[in-house]
XYZ file of C-alpha atoms in Angstrom:
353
model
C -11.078 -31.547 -26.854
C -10.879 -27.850 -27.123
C -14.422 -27.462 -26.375
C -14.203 -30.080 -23.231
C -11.629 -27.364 -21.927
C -13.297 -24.637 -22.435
C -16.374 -26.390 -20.574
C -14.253 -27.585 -17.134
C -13.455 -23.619 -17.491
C -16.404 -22.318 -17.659
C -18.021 -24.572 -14.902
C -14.829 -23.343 -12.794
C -15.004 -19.990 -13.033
C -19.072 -19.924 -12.532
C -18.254 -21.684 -8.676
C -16.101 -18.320 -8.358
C -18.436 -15.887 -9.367
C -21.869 -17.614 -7.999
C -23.809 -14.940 -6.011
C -24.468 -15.399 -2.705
C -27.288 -17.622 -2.557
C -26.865 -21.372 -2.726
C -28.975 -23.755 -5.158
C -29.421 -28.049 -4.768
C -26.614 -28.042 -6.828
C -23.771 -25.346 -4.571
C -22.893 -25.887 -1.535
C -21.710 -22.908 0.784
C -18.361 -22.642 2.215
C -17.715 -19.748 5.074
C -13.917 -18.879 5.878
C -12.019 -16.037 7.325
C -11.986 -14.245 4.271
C -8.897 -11.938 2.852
C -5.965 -13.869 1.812
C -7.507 -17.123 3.063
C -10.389 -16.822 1.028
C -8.431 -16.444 -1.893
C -6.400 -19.029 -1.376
C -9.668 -21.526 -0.441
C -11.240 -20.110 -3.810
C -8.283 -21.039 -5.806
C -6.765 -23.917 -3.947
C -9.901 -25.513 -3.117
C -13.029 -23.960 -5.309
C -12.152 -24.136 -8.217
C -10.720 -27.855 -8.451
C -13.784 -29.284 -6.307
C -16.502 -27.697 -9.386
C -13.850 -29.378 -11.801
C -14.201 -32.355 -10.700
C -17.984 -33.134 -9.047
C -19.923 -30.322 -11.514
C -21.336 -28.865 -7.845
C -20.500 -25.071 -7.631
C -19.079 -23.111 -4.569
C -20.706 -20.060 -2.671
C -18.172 -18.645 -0.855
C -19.229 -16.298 2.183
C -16.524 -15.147 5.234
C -16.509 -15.726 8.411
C -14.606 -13.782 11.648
C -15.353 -16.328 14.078
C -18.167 -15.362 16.023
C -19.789 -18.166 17.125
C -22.858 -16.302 17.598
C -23.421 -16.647 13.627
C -23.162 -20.498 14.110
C -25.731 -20.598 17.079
C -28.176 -18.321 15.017
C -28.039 -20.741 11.954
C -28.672 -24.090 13.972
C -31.013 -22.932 16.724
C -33.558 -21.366 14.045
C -32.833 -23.750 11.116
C -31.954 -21.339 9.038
C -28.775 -22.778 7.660
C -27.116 -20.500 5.277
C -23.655 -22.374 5.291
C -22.828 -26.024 4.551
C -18.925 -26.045 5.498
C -17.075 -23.520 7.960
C -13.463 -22.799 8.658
C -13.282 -22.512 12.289
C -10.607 -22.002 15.077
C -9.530 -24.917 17.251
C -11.253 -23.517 20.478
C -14.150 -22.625 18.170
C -14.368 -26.052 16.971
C -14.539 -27.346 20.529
C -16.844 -25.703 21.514
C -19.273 -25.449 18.442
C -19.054 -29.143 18.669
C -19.758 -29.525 22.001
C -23.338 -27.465 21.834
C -23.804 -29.701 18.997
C -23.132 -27.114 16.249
C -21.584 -29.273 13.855
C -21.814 -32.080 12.703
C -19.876 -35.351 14.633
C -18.162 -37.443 11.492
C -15.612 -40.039 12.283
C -12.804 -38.778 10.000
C -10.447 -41.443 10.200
C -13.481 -43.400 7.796
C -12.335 -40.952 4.880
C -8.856 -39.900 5.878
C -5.731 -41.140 7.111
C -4.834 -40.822 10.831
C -0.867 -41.118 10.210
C -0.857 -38.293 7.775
C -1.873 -35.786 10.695
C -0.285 -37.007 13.660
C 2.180 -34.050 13.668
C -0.939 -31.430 13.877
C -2.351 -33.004 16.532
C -4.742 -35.482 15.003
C -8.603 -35.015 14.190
C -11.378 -33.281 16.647
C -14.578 -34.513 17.302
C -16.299 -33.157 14.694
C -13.836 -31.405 12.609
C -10.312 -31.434 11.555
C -7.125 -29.781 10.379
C -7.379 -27.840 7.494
C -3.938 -25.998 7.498
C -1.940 -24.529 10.357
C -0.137 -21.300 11.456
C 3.066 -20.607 13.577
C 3.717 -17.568 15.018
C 7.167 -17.302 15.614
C 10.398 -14.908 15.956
C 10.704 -12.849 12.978
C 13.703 -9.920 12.304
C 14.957 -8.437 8.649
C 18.465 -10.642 7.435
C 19.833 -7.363 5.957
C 19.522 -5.702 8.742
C 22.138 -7.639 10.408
C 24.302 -8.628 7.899
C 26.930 -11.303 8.145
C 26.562 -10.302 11.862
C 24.944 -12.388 14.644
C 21.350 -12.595 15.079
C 18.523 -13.405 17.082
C 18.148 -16.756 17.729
C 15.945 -17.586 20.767
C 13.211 -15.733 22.671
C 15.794 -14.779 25.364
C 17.605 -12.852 22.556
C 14.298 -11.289 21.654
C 14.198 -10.077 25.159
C 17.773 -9.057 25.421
C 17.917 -4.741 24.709
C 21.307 -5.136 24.935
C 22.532 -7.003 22.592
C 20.269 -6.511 19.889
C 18.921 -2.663 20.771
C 15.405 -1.586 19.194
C 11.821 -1.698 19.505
C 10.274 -5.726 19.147
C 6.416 -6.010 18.223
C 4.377 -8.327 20.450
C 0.629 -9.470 19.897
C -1.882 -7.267 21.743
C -3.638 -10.690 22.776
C -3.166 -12.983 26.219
C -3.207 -15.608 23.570
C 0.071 -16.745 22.340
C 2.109 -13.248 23.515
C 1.807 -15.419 27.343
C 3.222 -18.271 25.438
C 6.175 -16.533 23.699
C 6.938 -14.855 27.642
C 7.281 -17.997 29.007
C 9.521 -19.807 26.242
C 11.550 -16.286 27.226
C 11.856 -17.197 31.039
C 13.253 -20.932 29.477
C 10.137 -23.231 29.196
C 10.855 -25.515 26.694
C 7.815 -24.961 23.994
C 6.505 -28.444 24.627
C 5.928 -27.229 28.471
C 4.632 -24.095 27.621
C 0.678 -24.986 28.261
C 1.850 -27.240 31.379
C 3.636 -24.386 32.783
C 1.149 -21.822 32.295
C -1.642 -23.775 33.326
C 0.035 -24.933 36.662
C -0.618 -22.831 39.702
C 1.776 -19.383 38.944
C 1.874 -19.928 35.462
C 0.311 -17.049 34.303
C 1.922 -14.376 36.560
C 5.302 -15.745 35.556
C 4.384 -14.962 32.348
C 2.781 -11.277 32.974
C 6.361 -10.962 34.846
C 8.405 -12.066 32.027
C 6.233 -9.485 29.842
C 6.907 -6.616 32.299
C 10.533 -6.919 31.862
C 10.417 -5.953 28.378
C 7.354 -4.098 27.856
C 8.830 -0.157 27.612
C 10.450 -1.654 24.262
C 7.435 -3.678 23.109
C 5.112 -2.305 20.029
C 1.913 -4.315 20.411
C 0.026 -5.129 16.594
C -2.956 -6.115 15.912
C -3.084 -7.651 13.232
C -0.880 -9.445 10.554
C -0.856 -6.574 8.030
C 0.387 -4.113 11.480
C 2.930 -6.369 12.267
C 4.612 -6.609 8.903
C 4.005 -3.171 8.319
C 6.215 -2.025 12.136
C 9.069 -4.567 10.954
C 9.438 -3.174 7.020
C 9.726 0.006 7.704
C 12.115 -0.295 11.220
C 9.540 0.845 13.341
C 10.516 -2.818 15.304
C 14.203 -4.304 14.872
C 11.677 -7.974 15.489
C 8.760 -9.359 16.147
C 6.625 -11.912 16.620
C 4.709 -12.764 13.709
C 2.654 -15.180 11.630
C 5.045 -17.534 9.256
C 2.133 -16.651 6.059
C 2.322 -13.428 6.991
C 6.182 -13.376 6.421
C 6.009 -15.539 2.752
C 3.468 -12.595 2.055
C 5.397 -9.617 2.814
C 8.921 -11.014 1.229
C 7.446 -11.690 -2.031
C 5.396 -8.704 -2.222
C 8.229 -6.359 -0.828
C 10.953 -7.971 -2.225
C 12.358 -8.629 1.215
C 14.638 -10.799 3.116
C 12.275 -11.548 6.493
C 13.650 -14.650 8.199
C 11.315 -16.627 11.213
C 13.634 -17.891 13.589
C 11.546 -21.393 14.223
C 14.485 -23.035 16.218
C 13.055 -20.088 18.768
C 10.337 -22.339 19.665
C 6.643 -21.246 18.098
C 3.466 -21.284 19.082
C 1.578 -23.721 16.555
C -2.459 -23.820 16.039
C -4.600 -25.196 13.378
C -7.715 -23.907 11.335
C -10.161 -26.673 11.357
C -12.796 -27.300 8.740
C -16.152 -28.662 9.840
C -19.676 -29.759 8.889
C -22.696 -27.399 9.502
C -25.192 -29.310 11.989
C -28.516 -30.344 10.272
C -27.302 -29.322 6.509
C -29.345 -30.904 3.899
C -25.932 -31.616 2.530
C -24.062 -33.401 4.299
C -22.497 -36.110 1.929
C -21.405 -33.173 -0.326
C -19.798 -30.998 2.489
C -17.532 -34.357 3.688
C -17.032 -34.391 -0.348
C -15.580 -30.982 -0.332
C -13.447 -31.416 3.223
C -12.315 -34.809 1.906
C -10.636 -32.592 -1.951
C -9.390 -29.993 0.752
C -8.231 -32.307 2.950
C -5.976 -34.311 0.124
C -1.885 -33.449 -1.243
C -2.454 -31.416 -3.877
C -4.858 -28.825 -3.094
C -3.455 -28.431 0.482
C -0.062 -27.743 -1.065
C -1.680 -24.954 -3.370
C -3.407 -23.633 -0.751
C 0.276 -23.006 0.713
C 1.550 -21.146 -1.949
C -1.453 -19.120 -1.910
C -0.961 -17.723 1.761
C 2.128 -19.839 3.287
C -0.633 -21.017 5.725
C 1.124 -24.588 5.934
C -0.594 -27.920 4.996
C -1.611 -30.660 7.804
C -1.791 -34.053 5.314
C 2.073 -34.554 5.490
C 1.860 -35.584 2.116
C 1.492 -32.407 0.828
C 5.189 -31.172 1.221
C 5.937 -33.657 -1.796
C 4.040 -30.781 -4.111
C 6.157 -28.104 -2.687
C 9.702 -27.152 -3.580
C 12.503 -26.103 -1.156
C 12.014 -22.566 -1.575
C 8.398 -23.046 -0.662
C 8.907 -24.746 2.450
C 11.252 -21.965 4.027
C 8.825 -20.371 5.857
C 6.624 -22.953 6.901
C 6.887 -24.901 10.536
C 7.124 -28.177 8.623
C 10.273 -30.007 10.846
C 9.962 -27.820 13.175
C 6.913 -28.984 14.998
C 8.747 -30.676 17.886
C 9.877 -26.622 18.885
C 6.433 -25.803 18.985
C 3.767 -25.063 22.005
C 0.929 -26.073 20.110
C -2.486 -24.439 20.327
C -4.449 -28.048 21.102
C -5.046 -30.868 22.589
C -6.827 -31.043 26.322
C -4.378 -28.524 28.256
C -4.599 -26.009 25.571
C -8.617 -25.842 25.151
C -9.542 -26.215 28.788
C -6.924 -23.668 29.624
C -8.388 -20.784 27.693
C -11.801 -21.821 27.241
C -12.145 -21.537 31.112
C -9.462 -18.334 31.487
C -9.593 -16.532 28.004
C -11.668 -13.658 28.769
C -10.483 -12.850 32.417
C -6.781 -13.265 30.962
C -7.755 -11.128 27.967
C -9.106 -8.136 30.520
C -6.012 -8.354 32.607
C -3.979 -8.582 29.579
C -6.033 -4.974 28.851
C -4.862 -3.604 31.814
C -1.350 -4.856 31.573
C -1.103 -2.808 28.529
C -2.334 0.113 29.391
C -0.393 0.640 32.617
C-alpha cells in the first residue's frame, strides 16, 4: 500500500515538473499563467496524471490569438488544450481554431445555465466578477458604499476610487452608475448613445479616479489608501485578504460585471480524445472547487459550491449572478468584437485629457 502511494506521488509530481516538450503520453495545457497556473497545476494537473497515468506540460498563455493562428495555419501544434477569453473563444472558433465538440455529450447543460451555457467549441472553465471593492475597517460600524452611485458620490464618501484603464468593463461599471440595471448594461450600451452616456458618466468622476492596470495595481492603490475603493477582481480580493491579513469586502449587490475563462480544444491535435479527457476532470465538482481556493476565480459546474465552505464562498459571485452584466452571450461579443479597438483608442484619449 505504502509503495502504491508513493507511486500515484511520484507519477503526480513528474506531470508538474515535465519540461516543456510533450511526449505520446503528455498532453499540453496553455493558460494565463501566474496565480491561474498554479491553481490549474494543482487543481487540475496533478489529479488528471493521478488518475489516467498521462502527464501534463504546462506552458502560459496572454491571449494573443496570433499564437493560436501560427500553430494551426503551419501545423505546428505545440498545445493540446488552451484557456481562452470568451471573445477569444469566439472568434478562435469561428476561423476554425479549435476544435467544434458538442459538450452537452460529456457534460451537463443544467449545471451551467447560470454562466451562460456552453460556446461552440469551448466552454466555461471558471468565471470572474469585477465588482465594487472598499476596506471594512476603514469605515467602521459606519455606513458604506453600497451601489455604483455611491462609488461616484465625492461627497459622501471623500477619496480617490481606482477604475480599470480599459473601455472594457470600466464603460459597464459607468453605466450601472447613471442607473442601468446590470442586466441592461450591454442593451444600453450597445443602443444608439450608449457609449457616450457612458464616457459622460466617466467624466463626472474622472479628477478622483486612479486608473490600474492590473490586479496586483489595484490591490496594491486600495491597501495602502492610495484609493478609499475600487473596482476590482473578486480573486483578486480572496488573494490580498489572506495574504495581508485584511478585511476587503466586494460590494456584489452593486451590480458586477461577470465573464468567463473558457477552456477549448486545439484544432487538428493528434489528441483529441485526451484533451476532452482533461476538460471533462476540469470541468467536474471537485477540482473546480479546488481550483477556487487556489485563486477565488469561482467555479461554473454549480455543483461545485457543495466542496466549498461558507467562508470560501464570501467572495465569490455565486447568488449574485442575477446583479451581474455578464461578459457573453450575442450582445456582448458582437458589441466589442466590432467596437473594441476604436472604443479602446478613444478610451486612450479620454484618459489622457
Amino acid at each position: 500500500m505504502a509503495n502504491r502511494k508513493l507511486l500515484s506521488l511520484s507519477v503526480a509530481l513528474i506531470g508538474l515538473i515535465a519540461p516543456q516538450v510533450a511526449s505520446a503520453d503528455s498532453i499540453t495545457v496553455a493558460n494565463n499563467g501566474g496565480a491561474a497556473g498554479a491553481g490549474y497545476r494543482e487543481a487540475y494537473y496533478k489529479p488528471f496524471t493521478a488518475r489516467t497515468g498521462h502527464t501534463v506540460v504546462d506552458d502560459q498563455f496572454s491571449q494573443e490569438l496570433a499564437k493560436i493562428r501560427s500553430q494551426v495555419e503551419t501545423g505546428n501544434l505545440v498545445w493540446d488544450v488552451v484557456s481562452v477569453t470568451a471573445i477569444n473563444e469566439a472568434t478562435a472558433c469561428d476561423e476554425g481554431l479549435l476544435e467544434r465538440i458538442d459538450w452537452s455529450k460529456h457534460l451537463d447543460p443544467k449545471d451551467y445555465a447560470d454562466v451562460g451555457g456552453f460556446g461552440q467549441c469551448g466552454l466555461p472553465n471558471n468565471f470572474v466578477s469585477g465588482g465594487l471593492v472598499y476596506d471594512s475597517k476603514r469605515y467602521g460600524g459606519g455606513e458604506t458604499p453600497k451601489t455604483w452611485a455611491d462609488f461616484w458620490d465625492v461627497k459622501k464618501f471623500p477619496g480617490k476610487r481606482g477604475l480599470l484603464y480599459r473601455a472594457e468593463q470600466t464603460l459597464e461599471v459607468a453605466l450601472m452608475a447613471d442607473g442601468v440595471p446590470p442586466a441592461d448594461v450591454m442593451k444600453v450600451l450597445s443602443a444608439p448613445g450608449g457609449v457616450d452616456r457612458a464616457f459622460k458618466k466617466l467624466a463626472e468622476l474622472k479628477p478622483h479616479i486612479k486608473w490600474w492596470k492590473s490586479g496586483d495595481e489595484s490591490m496594491q492603490a486600495i491597501l495602502t489608501g492610495e484609493v478609499v475603493m475600487t473596482f476590482a477582481w473578486n480573486g483578486r480580493v480572496g488573494m490580498a485578504n489572506r495574504a495581508n491579513n485584511r478585511q476587503l469586502k466586494i460590494e456584489f449587490g452593486a451590480g458586477h460585471v461577470s465573464g468567463s475563462q473558457m477552456i477549448a480544444v486545439m484544432k487538428g491535435t493528434k489528441k483529441r480524445d485526451l484533451a476532452i479527457d482533461f476538460i471533462k476532470l476540469a470541468s467536474s465538482p471537485e477540482p473546480q472547487a479546488n481550483f477556487a481556493r487556489a485563486i477565488d476565480y469561482a467555479p461554473v459546474n454549480a455543483k461545485a459550491y457543495a466542496f466549498l465552505t461558507e467562508a470560501e464562498r464570501a467572495t465569490l459571485p455565486a447568488g449574485h449572478m442575477k446583479l451581474a452584466s455578464l461578459q457573453s452571450g450575442t450582445v456582448y461579443l458582437d458589441f466589442w468584437l466590432n467596437n473594441g479597438d476604436a472604443l479602446l483608442q478613444r478610451f486612450i484619449t479620454f484618459a489622457a485629457q
